[in-house]
Structure formats: structure tokens, C-alpha cells
Coordinates of C-alpha atoms in Angstrom, one line a residue:
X194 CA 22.1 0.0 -2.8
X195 CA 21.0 0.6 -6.1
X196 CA 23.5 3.2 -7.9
X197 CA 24.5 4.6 -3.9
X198 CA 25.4 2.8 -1.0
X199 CA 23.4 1.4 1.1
X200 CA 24.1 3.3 4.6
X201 CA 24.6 6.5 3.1
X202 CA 21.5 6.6 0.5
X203 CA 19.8 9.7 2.0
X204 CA 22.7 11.8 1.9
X205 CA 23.1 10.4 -1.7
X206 CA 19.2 11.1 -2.6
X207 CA 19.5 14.2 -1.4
X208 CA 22.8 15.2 -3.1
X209 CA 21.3 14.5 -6.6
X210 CA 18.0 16.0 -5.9
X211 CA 20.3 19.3 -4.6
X212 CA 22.2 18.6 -7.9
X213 CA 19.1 19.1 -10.1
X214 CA 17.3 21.9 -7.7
X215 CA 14.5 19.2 -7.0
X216 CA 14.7 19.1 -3.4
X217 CA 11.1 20.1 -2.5
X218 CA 8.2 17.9 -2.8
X219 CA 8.3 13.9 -2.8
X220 CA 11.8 13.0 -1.2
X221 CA 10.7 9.0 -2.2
X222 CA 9.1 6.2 -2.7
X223 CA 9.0 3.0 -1.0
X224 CA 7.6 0.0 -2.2
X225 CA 7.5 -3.6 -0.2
X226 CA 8.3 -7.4 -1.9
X227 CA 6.4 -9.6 0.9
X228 CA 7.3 -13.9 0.9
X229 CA 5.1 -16.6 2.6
X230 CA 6.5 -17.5 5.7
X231 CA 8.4 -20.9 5.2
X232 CA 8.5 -20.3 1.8
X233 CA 11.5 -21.8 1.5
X234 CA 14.0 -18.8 0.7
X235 CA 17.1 -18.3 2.2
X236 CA 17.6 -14.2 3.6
X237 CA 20.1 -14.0 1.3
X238 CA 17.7 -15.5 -1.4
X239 CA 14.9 -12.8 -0.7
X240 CA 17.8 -10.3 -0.6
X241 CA 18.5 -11.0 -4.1
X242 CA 14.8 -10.9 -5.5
X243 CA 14.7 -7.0 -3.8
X244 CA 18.1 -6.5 -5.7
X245 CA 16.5 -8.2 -9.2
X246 CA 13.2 -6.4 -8.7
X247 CA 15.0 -3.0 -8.0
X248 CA 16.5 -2.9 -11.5
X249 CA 13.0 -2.4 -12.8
X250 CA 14.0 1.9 -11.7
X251 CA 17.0 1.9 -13.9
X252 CA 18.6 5.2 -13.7
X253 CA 17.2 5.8 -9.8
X254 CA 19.3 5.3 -6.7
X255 CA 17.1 2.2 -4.7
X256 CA 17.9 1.7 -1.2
X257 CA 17.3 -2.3 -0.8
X258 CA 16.7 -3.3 2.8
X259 CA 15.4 -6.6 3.2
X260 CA 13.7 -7.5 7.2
X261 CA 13.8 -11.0 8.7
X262 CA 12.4 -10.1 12.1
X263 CA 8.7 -11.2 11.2
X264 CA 7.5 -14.8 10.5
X265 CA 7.2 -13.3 6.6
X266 CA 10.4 -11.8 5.2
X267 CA 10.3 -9.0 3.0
X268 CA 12.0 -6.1 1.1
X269 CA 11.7 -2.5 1.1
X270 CA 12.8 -0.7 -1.7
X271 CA 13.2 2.7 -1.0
X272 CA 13.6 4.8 -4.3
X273 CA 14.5 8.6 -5.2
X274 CA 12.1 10.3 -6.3
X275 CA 14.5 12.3 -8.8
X276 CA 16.3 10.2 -11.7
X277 CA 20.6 10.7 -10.6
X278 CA 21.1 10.2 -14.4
X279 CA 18.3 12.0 -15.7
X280 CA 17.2 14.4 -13.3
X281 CA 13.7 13.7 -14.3
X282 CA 11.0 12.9 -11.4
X283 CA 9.6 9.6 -10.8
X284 CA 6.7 8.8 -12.6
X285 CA 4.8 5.9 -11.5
X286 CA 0.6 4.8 -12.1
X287 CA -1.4 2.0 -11.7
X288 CA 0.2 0.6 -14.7
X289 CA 3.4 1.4 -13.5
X290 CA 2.8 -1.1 -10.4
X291 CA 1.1 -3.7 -12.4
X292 CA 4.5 -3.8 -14.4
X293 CA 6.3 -3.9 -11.4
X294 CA 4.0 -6.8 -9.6
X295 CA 4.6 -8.8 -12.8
X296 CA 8.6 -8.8 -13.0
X297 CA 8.2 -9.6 -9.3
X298 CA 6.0 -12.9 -10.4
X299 CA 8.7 -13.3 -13.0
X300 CA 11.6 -13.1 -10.3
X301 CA 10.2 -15.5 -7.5
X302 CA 9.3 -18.2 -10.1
X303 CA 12.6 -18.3 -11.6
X304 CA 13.5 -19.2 -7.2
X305 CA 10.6 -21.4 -7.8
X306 CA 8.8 -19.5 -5.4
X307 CA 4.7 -19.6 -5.3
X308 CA 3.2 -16.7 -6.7
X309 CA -0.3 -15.4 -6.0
X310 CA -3.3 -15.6 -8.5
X311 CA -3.3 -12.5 -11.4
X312 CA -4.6 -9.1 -9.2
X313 CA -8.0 -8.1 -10.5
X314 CA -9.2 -4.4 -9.9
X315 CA -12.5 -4.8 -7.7
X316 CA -15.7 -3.7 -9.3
X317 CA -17.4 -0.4 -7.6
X318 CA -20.8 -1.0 -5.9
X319 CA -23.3 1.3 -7.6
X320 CA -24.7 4.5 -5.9
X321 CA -28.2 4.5 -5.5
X322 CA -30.1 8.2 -6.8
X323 CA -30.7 9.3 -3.2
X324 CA -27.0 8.2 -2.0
X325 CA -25.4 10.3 -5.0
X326 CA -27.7 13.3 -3.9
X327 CA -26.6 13.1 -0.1
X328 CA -23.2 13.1 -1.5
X329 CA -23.4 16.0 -3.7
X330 CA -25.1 18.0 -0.9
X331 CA -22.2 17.0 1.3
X332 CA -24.3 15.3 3.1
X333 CA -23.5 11.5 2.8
X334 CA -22.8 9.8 5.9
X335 CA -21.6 7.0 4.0
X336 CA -18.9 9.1 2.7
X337 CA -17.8 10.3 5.4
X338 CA -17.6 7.2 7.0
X339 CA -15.2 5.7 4.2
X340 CA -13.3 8.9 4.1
X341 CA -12.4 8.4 8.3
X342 CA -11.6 4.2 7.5
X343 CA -9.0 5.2 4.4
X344 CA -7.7 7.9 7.0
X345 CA -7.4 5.2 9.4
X346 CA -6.4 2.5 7.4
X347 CA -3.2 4.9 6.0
X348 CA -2.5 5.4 9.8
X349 CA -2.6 2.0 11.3
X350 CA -0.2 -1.1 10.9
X351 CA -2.8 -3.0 12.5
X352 CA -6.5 -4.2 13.5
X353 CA -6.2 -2.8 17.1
X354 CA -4.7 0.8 15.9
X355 CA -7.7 0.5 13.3
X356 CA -9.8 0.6 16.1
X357 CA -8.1 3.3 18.3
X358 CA -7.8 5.7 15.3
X359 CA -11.8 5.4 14.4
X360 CA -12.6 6.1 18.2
X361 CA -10.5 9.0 18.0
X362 CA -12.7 10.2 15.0
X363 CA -15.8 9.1 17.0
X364 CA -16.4 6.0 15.3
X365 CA -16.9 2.8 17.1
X366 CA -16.1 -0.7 15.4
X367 CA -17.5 -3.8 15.9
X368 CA -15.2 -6.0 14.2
X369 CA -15.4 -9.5 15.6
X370 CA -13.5 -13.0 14.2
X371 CA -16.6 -15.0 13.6
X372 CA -18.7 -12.3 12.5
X373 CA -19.4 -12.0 8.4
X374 CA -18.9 -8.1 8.5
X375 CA -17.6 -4.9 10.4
X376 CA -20.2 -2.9 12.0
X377 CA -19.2 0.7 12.2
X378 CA -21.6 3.4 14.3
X379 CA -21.3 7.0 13.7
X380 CA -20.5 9.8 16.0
X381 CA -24.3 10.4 15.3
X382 CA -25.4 7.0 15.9
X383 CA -25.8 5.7 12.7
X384 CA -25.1 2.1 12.0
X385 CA -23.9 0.8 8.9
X386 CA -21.7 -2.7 7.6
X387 CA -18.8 -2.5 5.4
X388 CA -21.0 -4.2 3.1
X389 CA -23.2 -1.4 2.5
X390 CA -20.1 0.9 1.5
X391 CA -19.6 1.7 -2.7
X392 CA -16.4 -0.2 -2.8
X393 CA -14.9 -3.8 -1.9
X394 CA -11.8 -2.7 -0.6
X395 CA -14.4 -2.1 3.1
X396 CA -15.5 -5.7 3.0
X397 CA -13.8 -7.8 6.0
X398 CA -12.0 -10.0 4.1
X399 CA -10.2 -7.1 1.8
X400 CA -9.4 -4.9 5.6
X401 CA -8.0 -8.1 7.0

């Protein structure tokens, strides 16, 4: 732990939100340091990169708990959403994460660890006139289609649960290894690939 122990960080998170009378809304946040498998690092070496890359939340109590029970070892930090020192709430944004992302490039290469190519924000597919109208009108089935994958997507841990939540929706998913794209069908029949969605985050490779 990160200014509080370890086992007893929630009853610590909780005793400084209490302390400040912050105890509604966001309890944390949790972010995740992911390694190659084989990369090479020692547990107690990938231990010590989540301890490094917590100090990036000075000021916040981090839980730090760092999993070896998949072939790629990561950390979970786990941070209060309320300052202990400050009592001031967590602010974090896009820029935020690519600050964080870049001490955690800094970190592994000082392990001489491989690091993965700059992230670049993908570039939106434009919506055609009639598209932008269907949306507008609430009618867009389009929309509504990558409204039910993020839904999905924020509920499953993997391809199969994917699957099982879009059925529940009513969507079926045709999403085969040696096929280019994912073939979704509507609850009203409707057929449409992931590359005919607005963003690039639906393409195959990106859900995979």
C-alpha cells in the first residue's frame, strides 16, 4: 500500500473519505500495469514497477496488488478517489492517463523491459448526411448497435461473454478466427460489419 496498508486499504479509503464527508459517489479508481508473458521480470520485479508507477498519485492511498496467476503478470492499482492529504477528489482525463502510460514506459525501460509503440487516438469514420439524420431522429440502427457492443464490451472479460451478453440484447455475432470482420444482425434483422460503424475501436482487430 500506498500511504495505507495493504489488507486494510478499504477500511482506510473509507476512513479518510468519512474524514472529509466525501463518502458518496466514486469510492475508486483502478487502473491495470499489464507485462508480456516471458518478459523476463521477476514477481517481485513487476511488484516494484506497480509500487514506482503508483507514486505518480502522490498524496492518494494506492492499494498495489500485483497477479501472477495468468501467463501475463500484471498490477492493479486501486486508488481513493479522495486525496488523505488534501481531501480533494481525484481528478483524472485523457491527459491524465497519457501522463501516466508514459512514466510507465519510463519505469519498464529503466527494467529494460520492451515497451509498446507511442498510443495514437484513432481517427473517427465520417457520418454520412442520411446516417446523422437517422441519428438525430433517434432512429439510427447503427447507433444503437454500438451503444449495445460498448454495453457489452464494459460487461464482458472475454470473446465468449461478448457473445452471450449481445444475445441477451438480441444481437447475434458472427465473429469467426479467419474471417476479416464481425458480422453483427439486429434484433430486426439488420446486418451490418464492424467496419461500417463511425469508430475503429469496432474493427476486429481493436475488440480482440
Amino acid at each position: 500500500g500506498q500511504n495505507c496498508c495493504g489488507e486494510t486499504a478499504f477500511q482506510e479509503f473509507m476512513s479518510t473519505k468519512k474524514q472529509y464527508r466525501k463518502e458518496k459517489g466514486v469510492f475508486f479508481y483502478q487502473y491495470v500495469q499489464s507485462f508480456k508473458p516471458n518478459c523476463g521480470a521477476t514477481p517481485q520485479e513487476i511488484h516494484q514497477m506497480g509500487v514506482e508507477l503508483a507514486k505518480y498519485f502522490q498524496g492518494y492511498e494506492v492499494q498495489i496488488a500485483t497477479h501472477i496467476d495468468r501467463n501475463h503478470w500484471h498490477n492493479h492499482l486501486v486508488v481513493n478517489s479522495v486525496s488523505c492529504e488534501t481531501g480533494l477528489k481525484l481528478q483524472f482525463n485523457e491527459k491524465n492517463l497519457e501522463q501516466l502510460r508514459t512514466l510507465s514506459d519510463e519505469i519498464c525501460t529503466a527494467h529494460s523491459l520492451e515497451v509498446l509503440p507511442p498510443y495514437q487516438k484513432p481517427k473517427q469514420r465520417p457520418m454520412s448526411a442520411g446516417e446523422y439524420r437517422a441519428a438525430v431522429r433517434g432512429g439510427s440502427y447503427k447507433f444503437k448497435l454500438m451503444n449495445a457492443i460498448d454495453q457489452a464490451m464494459a460487461q464482458s472479460r472475454t470473446q465468449e461473454e461478448f457473445i452471450a451478453c449481445m444475445g441477451q440484447m438480441g444481437y447475434q455475432v458472427k465473429w469467426i478466427p479467419h474471417y476479416k470482420y464481425i458480422t453483427y444482425i439486429t434484433p430486426e434483422g439488420q446486418k451490418c460489419r464492424d467496419n461500417k460503424l463511425h469508430e475503429t475501436k469496432y474493427l476486429k482487430a481493436e475488440m480482440e
